[in-house]
Short mmCIF file of C-alpha atoms in Angstrom, two decimals:
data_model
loop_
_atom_site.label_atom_id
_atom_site.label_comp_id
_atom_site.label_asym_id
_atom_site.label_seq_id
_atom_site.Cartn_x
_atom_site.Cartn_y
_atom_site.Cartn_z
CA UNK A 1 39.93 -30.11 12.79
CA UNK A 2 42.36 -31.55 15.27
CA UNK A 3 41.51 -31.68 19.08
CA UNK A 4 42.45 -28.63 20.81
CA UNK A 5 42.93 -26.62 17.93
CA UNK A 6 41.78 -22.85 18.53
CA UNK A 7 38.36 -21.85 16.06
CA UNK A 8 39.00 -18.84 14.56
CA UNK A 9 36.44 -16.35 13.86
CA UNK A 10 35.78 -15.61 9.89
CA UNK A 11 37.68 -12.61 8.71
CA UNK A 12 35.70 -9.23 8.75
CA UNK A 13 34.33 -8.51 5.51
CA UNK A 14 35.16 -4.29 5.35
CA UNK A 15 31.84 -2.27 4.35
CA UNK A 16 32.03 -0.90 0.62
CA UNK A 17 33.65 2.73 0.73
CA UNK A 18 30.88 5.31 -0.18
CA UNK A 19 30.87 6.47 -3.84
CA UNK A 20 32.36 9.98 -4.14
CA UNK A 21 30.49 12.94 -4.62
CA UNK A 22 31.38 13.21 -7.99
CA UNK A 23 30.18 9.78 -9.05
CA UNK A 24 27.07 10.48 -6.95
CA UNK A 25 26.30 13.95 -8.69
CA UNK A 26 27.61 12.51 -12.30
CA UNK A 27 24.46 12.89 -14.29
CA UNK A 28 23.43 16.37 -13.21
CA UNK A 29 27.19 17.28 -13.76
CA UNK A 30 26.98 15.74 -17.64
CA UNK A 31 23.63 17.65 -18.13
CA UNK A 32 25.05 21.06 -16.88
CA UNK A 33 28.20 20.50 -18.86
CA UNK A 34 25.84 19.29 -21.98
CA UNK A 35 23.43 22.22 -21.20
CA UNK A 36 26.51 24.78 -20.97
CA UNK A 37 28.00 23.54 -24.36
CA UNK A 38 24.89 23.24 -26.33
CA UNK A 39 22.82 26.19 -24.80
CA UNK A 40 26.54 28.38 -25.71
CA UNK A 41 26.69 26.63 -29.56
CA UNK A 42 22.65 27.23 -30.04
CA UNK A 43 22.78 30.90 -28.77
CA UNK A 44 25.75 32.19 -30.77
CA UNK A 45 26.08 30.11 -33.88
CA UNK A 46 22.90 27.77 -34.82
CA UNK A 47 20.17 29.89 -33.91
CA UNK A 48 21.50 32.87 -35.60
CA UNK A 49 21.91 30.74 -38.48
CA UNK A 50 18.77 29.24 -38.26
CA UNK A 51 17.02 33.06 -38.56
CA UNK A 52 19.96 33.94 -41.16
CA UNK A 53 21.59 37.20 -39.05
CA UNK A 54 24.45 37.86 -37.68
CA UNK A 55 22.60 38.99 -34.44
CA UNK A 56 23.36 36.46 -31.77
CA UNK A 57 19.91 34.94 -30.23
CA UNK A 58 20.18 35.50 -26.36
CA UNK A 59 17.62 35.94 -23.09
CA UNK A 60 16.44 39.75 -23.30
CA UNK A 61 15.12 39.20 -19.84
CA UNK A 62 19.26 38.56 -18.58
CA UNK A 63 20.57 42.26 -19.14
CA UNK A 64 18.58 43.90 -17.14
CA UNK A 65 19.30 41.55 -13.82
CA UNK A 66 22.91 41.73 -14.49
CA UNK A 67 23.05 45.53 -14.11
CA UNK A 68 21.68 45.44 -10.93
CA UNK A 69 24.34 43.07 -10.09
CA UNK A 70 26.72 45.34 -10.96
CA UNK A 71 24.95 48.06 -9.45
CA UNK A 72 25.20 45.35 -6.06
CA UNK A 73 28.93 44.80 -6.46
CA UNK A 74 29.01 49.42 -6.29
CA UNK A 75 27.28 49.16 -3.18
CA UNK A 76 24.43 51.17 -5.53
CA UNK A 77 21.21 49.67 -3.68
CA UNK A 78 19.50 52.43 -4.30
CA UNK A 79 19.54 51.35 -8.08
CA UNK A 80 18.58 47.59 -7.70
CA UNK A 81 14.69 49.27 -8.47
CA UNK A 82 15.34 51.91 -10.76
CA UNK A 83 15.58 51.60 -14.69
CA UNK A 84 17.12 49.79 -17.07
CA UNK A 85 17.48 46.85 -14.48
CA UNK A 86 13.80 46.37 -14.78
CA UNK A 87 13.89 43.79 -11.31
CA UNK A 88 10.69 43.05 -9.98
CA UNK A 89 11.64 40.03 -7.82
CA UNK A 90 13.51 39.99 -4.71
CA UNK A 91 17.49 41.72 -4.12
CA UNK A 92 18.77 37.79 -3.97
CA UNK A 93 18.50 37.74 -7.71
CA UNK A 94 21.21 39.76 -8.14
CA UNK A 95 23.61 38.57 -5.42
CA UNK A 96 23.65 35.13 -7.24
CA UNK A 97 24.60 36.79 -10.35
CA UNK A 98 27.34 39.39 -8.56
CA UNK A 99 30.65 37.34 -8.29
CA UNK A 100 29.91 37.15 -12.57
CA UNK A 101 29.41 40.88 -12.80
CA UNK A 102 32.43 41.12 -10.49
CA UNK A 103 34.81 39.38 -12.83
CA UNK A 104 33.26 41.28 -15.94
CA UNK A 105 34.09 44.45 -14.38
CA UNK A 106 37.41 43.48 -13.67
CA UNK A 107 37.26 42.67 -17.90
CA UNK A 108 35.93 46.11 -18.84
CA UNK A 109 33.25 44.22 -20.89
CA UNK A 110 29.60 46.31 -21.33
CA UNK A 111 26.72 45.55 -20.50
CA UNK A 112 25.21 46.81 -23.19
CA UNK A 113 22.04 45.46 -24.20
CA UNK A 114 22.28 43.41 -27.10
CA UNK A 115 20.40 44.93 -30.18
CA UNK A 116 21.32 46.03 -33.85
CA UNK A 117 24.10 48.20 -32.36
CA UNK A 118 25.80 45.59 -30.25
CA UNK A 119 25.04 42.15 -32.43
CA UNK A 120 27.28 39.91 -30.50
CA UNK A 121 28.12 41.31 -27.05
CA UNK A 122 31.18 39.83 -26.04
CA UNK A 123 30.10 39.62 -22.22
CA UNK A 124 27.66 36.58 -23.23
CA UNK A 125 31.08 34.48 -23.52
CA UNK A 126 31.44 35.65 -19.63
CA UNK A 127 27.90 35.80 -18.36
CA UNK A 128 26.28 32.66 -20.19
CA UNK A 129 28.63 29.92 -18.95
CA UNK A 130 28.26 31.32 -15.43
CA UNK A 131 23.77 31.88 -15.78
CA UNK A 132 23.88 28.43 -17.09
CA UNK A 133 25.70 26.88 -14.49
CA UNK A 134 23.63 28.11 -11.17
CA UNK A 135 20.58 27.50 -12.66
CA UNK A 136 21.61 24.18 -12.88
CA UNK A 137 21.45 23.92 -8.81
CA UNK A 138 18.30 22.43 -10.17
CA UNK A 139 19.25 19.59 -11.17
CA UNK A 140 21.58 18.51 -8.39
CA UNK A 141 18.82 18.78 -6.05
CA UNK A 142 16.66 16.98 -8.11
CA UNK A 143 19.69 13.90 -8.58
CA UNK A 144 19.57 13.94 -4.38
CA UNK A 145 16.18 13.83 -4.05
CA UNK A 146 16.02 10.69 -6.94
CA UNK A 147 18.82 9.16 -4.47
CA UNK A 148 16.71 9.50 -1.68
CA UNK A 149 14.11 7.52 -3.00
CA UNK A 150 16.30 5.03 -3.98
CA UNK A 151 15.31 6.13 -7.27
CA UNK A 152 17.47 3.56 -9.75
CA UNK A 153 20.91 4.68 -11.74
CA UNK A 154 19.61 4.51 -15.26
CA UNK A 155 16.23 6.43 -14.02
CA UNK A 156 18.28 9.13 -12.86
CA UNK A 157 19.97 9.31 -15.82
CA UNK A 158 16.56 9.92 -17.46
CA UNK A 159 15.63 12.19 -15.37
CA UNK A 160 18.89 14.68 -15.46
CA UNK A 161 18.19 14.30 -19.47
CA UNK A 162 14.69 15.67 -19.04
CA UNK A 163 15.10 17.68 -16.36
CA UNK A 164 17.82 20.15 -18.54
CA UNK A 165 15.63 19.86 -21.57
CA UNK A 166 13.12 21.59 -19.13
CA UNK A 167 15.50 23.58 -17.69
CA UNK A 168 16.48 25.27 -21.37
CA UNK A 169 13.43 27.66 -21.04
CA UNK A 170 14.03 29.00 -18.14
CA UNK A 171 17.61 29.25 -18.20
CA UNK A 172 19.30 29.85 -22.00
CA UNK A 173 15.97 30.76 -23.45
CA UNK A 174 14.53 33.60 -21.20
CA UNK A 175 17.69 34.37 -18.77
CA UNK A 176 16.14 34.22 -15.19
CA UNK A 177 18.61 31.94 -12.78
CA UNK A 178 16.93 33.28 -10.10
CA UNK A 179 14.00 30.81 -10.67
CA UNK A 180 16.03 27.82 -11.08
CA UNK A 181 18.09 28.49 -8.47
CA UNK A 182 15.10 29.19 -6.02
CA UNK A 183 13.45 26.30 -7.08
CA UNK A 184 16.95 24.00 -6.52
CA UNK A 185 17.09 25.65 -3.20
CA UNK A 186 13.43 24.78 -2.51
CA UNK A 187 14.04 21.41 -3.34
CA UNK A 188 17.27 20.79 -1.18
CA UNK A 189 15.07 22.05 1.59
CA UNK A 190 12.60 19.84 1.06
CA UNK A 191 15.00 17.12 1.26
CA UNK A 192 16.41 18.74 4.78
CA UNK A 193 13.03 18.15 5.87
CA UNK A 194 12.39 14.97 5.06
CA UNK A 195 15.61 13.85 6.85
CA UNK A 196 14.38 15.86 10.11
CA UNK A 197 16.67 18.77 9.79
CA UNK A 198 14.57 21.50 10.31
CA UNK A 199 16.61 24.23 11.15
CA UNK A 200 18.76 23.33 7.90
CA UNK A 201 15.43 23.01 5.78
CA UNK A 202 14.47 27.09 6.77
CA UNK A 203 17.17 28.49 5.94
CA UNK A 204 17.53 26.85 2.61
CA UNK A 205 13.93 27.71 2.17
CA UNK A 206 14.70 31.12 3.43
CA UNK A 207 17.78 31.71 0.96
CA UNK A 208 15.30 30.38 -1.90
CA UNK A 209 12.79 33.44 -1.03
CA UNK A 210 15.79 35.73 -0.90
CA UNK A 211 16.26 35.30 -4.35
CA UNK A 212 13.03 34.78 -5.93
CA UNK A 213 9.42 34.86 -3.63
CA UNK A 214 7.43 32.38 -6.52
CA UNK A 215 9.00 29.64 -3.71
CA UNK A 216 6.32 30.85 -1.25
CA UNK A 217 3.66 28.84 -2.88
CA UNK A 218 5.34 26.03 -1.54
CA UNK A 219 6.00 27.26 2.15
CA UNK A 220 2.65 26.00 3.32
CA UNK A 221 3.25 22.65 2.44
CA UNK A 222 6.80 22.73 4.09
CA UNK A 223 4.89 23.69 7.09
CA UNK A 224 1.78 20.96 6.64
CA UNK A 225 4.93 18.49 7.16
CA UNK A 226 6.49 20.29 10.48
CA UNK A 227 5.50 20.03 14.07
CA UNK A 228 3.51 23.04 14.66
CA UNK A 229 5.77 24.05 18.03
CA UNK A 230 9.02 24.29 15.47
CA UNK A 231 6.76 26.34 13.21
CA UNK A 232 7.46 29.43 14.76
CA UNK A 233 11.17 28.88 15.05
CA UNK A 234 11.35 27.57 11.19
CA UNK A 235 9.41 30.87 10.13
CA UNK A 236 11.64 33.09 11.72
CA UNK A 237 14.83 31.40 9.99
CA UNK A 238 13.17 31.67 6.39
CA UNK A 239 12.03 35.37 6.90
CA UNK A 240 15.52 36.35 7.86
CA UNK A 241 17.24 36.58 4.44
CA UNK A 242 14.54 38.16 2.31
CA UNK A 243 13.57 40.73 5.13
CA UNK A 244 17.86 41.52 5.36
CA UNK A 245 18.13 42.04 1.99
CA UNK A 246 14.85 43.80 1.06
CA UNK A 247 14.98 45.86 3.97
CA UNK A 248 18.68 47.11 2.84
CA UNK A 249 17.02 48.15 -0.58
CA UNK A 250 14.17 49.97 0.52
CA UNK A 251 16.14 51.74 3.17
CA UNK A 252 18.38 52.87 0.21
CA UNK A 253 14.81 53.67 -1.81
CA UNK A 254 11.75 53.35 -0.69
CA UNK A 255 9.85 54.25 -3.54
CA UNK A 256 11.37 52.04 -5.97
CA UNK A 257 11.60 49.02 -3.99
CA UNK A 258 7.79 49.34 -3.18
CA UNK A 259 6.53 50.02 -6.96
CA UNK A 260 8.60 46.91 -7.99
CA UNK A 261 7.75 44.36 -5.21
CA UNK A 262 4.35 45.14 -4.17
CA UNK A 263 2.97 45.59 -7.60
CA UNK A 264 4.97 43.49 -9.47
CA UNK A 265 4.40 45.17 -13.08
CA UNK A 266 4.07 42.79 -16.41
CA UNK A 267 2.60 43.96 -19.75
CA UNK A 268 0.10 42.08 -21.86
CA UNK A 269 1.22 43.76 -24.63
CA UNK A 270 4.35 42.17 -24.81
CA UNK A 271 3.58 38.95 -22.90
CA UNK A 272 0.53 36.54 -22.95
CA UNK A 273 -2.36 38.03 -21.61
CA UNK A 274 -4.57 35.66 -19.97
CA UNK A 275 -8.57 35.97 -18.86
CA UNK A 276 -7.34 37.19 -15.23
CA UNK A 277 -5.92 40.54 -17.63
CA UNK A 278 -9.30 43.06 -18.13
CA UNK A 279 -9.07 42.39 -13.95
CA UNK A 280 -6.02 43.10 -13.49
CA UNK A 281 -5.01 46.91 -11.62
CA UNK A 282 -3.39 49.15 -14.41
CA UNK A 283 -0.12 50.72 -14.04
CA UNK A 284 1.66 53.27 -16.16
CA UNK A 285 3.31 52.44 -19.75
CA UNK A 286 0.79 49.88 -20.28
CA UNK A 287 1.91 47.41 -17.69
CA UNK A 288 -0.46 45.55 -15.45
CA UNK A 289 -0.07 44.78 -11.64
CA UNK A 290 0.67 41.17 -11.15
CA UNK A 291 1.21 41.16 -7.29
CA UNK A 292 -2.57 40.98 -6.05
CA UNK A 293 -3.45 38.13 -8.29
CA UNK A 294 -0.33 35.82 -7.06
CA UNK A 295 -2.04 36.53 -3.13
CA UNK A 296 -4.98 33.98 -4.71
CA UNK A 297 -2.08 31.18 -5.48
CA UNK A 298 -0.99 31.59 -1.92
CA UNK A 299 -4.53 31.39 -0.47
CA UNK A 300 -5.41 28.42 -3.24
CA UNK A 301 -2.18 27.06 -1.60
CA UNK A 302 -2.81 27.07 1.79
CA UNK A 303 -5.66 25.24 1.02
CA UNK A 304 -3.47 22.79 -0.66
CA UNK A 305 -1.56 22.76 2.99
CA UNK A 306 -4.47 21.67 4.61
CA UNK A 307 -5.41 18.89 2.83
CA UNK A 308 -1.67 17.91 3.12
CA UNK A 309 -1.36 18.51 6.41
CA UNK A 310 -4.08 16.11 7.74
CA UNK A 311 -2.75 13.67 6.04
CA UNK A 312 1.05 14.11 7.41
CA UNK A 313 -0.58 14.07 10.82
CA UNK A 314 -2.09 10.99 10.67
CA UNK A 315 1.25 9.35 9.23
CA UNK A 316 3.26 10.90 12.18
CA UNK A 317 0.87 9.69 14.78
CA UNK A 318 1.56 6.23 13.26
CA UNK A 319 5.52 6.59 13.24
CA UNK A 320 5.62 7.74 16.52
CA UNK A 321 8.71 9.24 17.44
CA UNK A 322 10.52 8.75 14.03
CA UNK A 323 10.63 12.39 12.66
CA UNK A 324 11.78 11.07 8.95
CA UNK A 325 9.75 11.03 6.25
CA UNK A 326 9.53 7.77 4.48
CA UNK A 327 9.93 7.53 0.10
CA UNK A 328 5.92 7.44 -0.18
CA UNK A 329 5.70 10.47 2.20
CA UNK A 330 8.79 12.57 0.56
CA UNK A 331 7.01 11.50 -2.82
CA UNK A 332 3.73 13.15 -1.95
CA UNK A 333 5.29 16.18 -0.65
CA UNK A 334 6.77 16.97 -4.03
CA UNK A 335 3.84 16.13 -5.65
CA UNK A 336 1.88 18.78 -3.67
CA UNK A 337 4.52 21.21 -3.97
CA UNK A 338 4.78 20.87 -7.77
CA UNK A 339 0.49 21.88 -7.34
CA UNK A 340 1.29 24.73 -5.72
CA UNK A 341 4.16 26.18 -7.68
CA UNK A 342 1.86 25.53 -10.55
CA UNK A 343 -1.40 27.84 -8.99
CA UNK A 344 0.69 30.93 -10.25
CA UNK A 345 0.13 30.36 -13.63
CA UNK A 346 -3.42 29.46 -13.10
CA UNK A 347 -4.18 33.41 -11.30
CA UNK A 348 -1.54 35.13 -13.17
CA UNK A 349 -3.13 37.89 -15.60
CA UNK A 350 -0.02 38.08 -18.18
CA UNK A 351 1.72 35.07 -18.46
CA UNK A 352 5.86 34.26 -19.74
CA UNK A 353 6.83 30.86 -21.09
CA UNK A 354 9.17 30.41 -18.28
CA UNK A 355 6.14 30.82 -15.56
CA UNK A 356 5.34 26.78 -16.23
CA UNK A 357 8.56 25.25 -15.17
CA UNK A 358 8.93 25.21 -11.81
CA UNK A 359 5.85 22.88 -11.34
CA UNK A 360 7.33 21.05 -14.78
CA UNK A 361 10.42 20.37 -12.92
CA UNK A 362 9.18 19.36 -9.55
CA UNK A 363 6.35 17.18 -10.87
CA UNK A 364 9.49 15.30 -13.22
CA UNK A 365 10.64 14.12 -9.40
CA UNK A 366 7.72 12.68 -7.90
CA UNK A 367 7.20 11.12 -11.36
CA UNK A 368 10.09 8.47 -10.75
CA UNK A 369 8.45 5.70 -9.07
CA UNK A 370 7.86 4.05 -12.36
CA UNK A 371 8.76 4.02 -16.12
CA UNK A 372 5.70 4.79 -17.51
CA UNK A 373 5.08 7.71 -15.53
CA UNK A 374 8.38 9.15 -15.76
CA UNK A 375 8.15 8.81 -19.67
CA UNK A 376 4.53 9.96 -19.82
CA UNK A 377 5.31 13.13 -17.62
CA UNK A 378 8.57 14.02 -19.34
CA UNK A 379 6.19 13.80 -23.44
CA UNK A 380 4.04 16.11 -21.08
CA UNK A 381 6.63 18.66 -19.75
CA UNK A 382 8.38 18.62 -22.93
CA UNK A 383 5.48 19.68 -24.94
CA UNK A 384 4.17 22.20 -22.08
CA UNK A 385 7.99 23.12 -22.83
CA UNK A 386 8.35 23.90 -26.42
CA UNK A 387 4.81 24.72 -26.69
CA UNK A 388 4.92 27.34 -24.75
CA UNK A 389 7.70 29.39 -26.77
CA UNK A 390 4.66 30.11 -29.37
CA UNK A 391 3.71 33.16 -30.02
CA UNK A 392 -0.15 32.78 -29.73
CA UNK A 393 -1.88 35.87 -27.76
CA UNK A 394 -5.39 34.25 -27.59
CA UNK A 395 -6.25 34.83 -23.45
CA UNK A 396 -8.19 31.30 -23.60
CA UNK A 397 -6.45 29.88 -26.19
CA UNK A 398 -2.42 30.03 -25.67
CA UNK A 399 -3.11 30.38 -21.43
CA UNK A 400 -5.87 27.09 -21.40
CA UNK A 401 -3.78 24.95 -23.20
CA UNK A 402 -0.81 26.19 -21.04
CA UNK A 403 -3.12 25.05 -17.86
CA UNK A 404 -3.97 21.61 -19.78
CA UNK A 405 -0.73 20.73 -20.22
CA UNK A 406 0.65 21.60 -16.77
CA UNK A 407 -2.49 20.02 -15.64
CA UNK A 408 -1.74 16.60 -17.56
CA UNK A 409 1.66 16.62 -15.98
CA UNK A 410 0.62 16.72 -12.73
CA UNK A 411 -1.74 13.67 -13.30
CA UNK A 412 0.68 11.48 -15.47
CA UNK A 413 3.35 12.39 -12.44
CA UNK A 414 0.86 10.46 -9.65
CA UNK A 415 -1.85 11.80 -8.12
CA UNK A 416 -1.39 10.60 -3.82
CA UNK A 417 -3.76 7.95 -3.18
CA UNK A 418 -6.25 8.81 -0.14
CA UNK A 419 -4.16 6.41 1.81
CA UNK A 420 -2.06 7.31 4.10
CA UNK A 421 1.44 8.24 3.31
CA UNK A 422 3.83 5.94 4.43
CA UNK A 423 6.94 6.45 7.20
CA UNK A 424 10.03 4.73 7.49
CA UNK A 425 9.87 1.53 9.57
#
């Protein structure tokens, strides 16, 4: 360098530009494609063919949901309750599925329930696609919350794979979005939450409840994780949607709306009874009341909270002011969460197939921190999974080795470790 000669600084080196949304979200995107196509081909041509009939093999449980939909998009509230809609769970259910029923009034298409007179109901083509694809909110939220604990590429992969595999039993087997996309709802809060957006966090939670209440299991372990003076403010926020919309309906009918939330009606005739069924309050037509049972998975969950909550306290005191939750924290959250969503099928006395995978699918998250886990769980979940579809009515038999399984999955996902849960430096 000669003398005098001016030293120039090095050249900026420009940060790399943020991956798009699209390249972020590709793997739940490929599964809900791959679940779309395959859960369309298996329901209309290669199941029928497997059972040789011409009778296409679709969710029974769908129909019913869809026609209080359309009764939604009439302005008919006073129907959401009444026969053949047969809802039980909260008026959200239906909003998700009315700009669908919308577009297949606009078609003309029935909704006729599918059965010996109506083989191949042409509204499937409509409906399917669209049930498919919201209950596949699941998975997105589950990708986000993999990316924010720096879960790698190739496990997320993985764990989209799994995650629709599990997601097939709820969704294209039995027809009930409304879980899924409670449970993806649930989950984005969750992830609100952990990023100190509280007000965000309640409403997703609330939103979640709005369309299907099993999410309230969770809600006191959101709360274990929240400073109790923004408890009352988060509450508020999550009642808000559930008590708009449920309040609408029973204005419009009382009676209905009552019998169908409150008691919650399931029959162990058709559906697995379990040992909680000779217990169980009776209700006409055979059915059983399932609504006083589920208040002992709330309780059983509290509990749950408490545990979690003395835990969370300790790790804030340590962070100090930092309101984030750090990957070992967010980790343990799920894992309690996934407990508590699976307490309902512990206290339910008649038990569905599609009861097991919200706890399935949350405990497949806090599962990623290693390979072995992640691969053990998913065996797990999987055979919980297809298990479950038998047709075994033994109370012990099919409903214990339901509670095993779920049980196993919860352990081979991570039990915390009694120390304390870490926060972000």
């Amino acid at each position: 360098m000669t003398s005098g000669q001016a030293v120039r600084p090095p050249p900026a080196v420009a940060p790399a530009p943020s991956p798009s949304l699209l390249v972020r979200r590709l793997f739940p995107i490929l599964a809900t494609v791959g679940l779309i196509v395959i859960g369309m081909i298996g329901t209309t041509i290669v199941g029928p063919h497997l059972v040789g009939r011409d009778r296409w093999s679709l969710p029974d449980d769908l129909w019913g949901t869809l026609i209080a939909a359309d009764r939604l998009v009439h302005l008919n509230l006073a129907g959401l309750y009444t026969q053949p809609t047969g809802l039980v769970t909260f008026p959200g259910a239906a909003v998700i599925l009315a700009p669908v029923a919308t577009l297949i009034d606009a078609a003309g298409l029935s909704l006729q329930h599918p059965g010996p007179h109506n083989p191949q109901p042409a509204v499937w083509l409509v409906a399917g696609p669209y049930m498919i694809a919201i209950s596949c909110v699941a998975l997105f939220a589950a990708d986000a919350l993999a990316e924010r604990l720096r879960v790698p590429r190739w496990k997320r992969f993985f764990l989209a794979g799994v995650s629709a595999v599990a997601l097939w039993n709820v969704s294209v087997q039995w027809g009930h979005p409304e879980d899924a996309v409670a449970v993806g709802l649930l989950l984005f809060g969750i992830l609100a939450l952990s990023q100190a957006r509280t007000a965000r966090s309640a409403w997703l939670l609330g939103a979640a409840i709005a369309v299907q209440p099993l999410v309230l299991l969770a809600l006191p372990i959101l709360l274990a994780g929240i400073e109790p003076r923004r408890i009352p403010g988060f509450l508020a926020r999550a009642a808000t949607p559930a008590a708009a919309l449920l309040g609408a309906a029973a204005a419009a009918n009382w009676h209905a709306t009552y019998l169908a939330v409150a008691h919650q009606p399931n029959w162990p005739t058709v559906d697995h009874p379990t040992p909680w069924t000779p217990l169980a309050p009776r209700m006409a037509a055979g059915a059983v009341a399932g609504g006083p049972f589920r208040l002992l998975a709330i309780l059983a969950a509290c509990g749950c909270a408490l545990i979690v909550a003395r835990r969370l306290r300790a790790a804030r005191h340590a962070a100090g002011r930092n309101e984030e939750w750090g990957e070992e924290t967010l980790r343990e959250v799920l894992w309690w969460a996934a407990l508590a969503l699976g307490l309902r099928c512990v206290f339910e006395p008649v038990m569905v197939a599609y009861y097991l995978w919200p706890a399935l699918a949350v405990a497949l998250i806090a599962a990623t921190r290693t390979w072995p886990r992640l691969i053990a769980t998913s065996v797990i979940a999987a055979a919980v999974t297809f298990g479950s579809q038998s047709t075994w009515r033994s109370p012990w038999g099919w409903w214990g080795s339901m509670i095993v399984g779920v049980a196993l999955t919860l352990l081979f996902a991570g039990v915390p470790s009694r120390g304390r849960p870490q926060q972000p430096a």
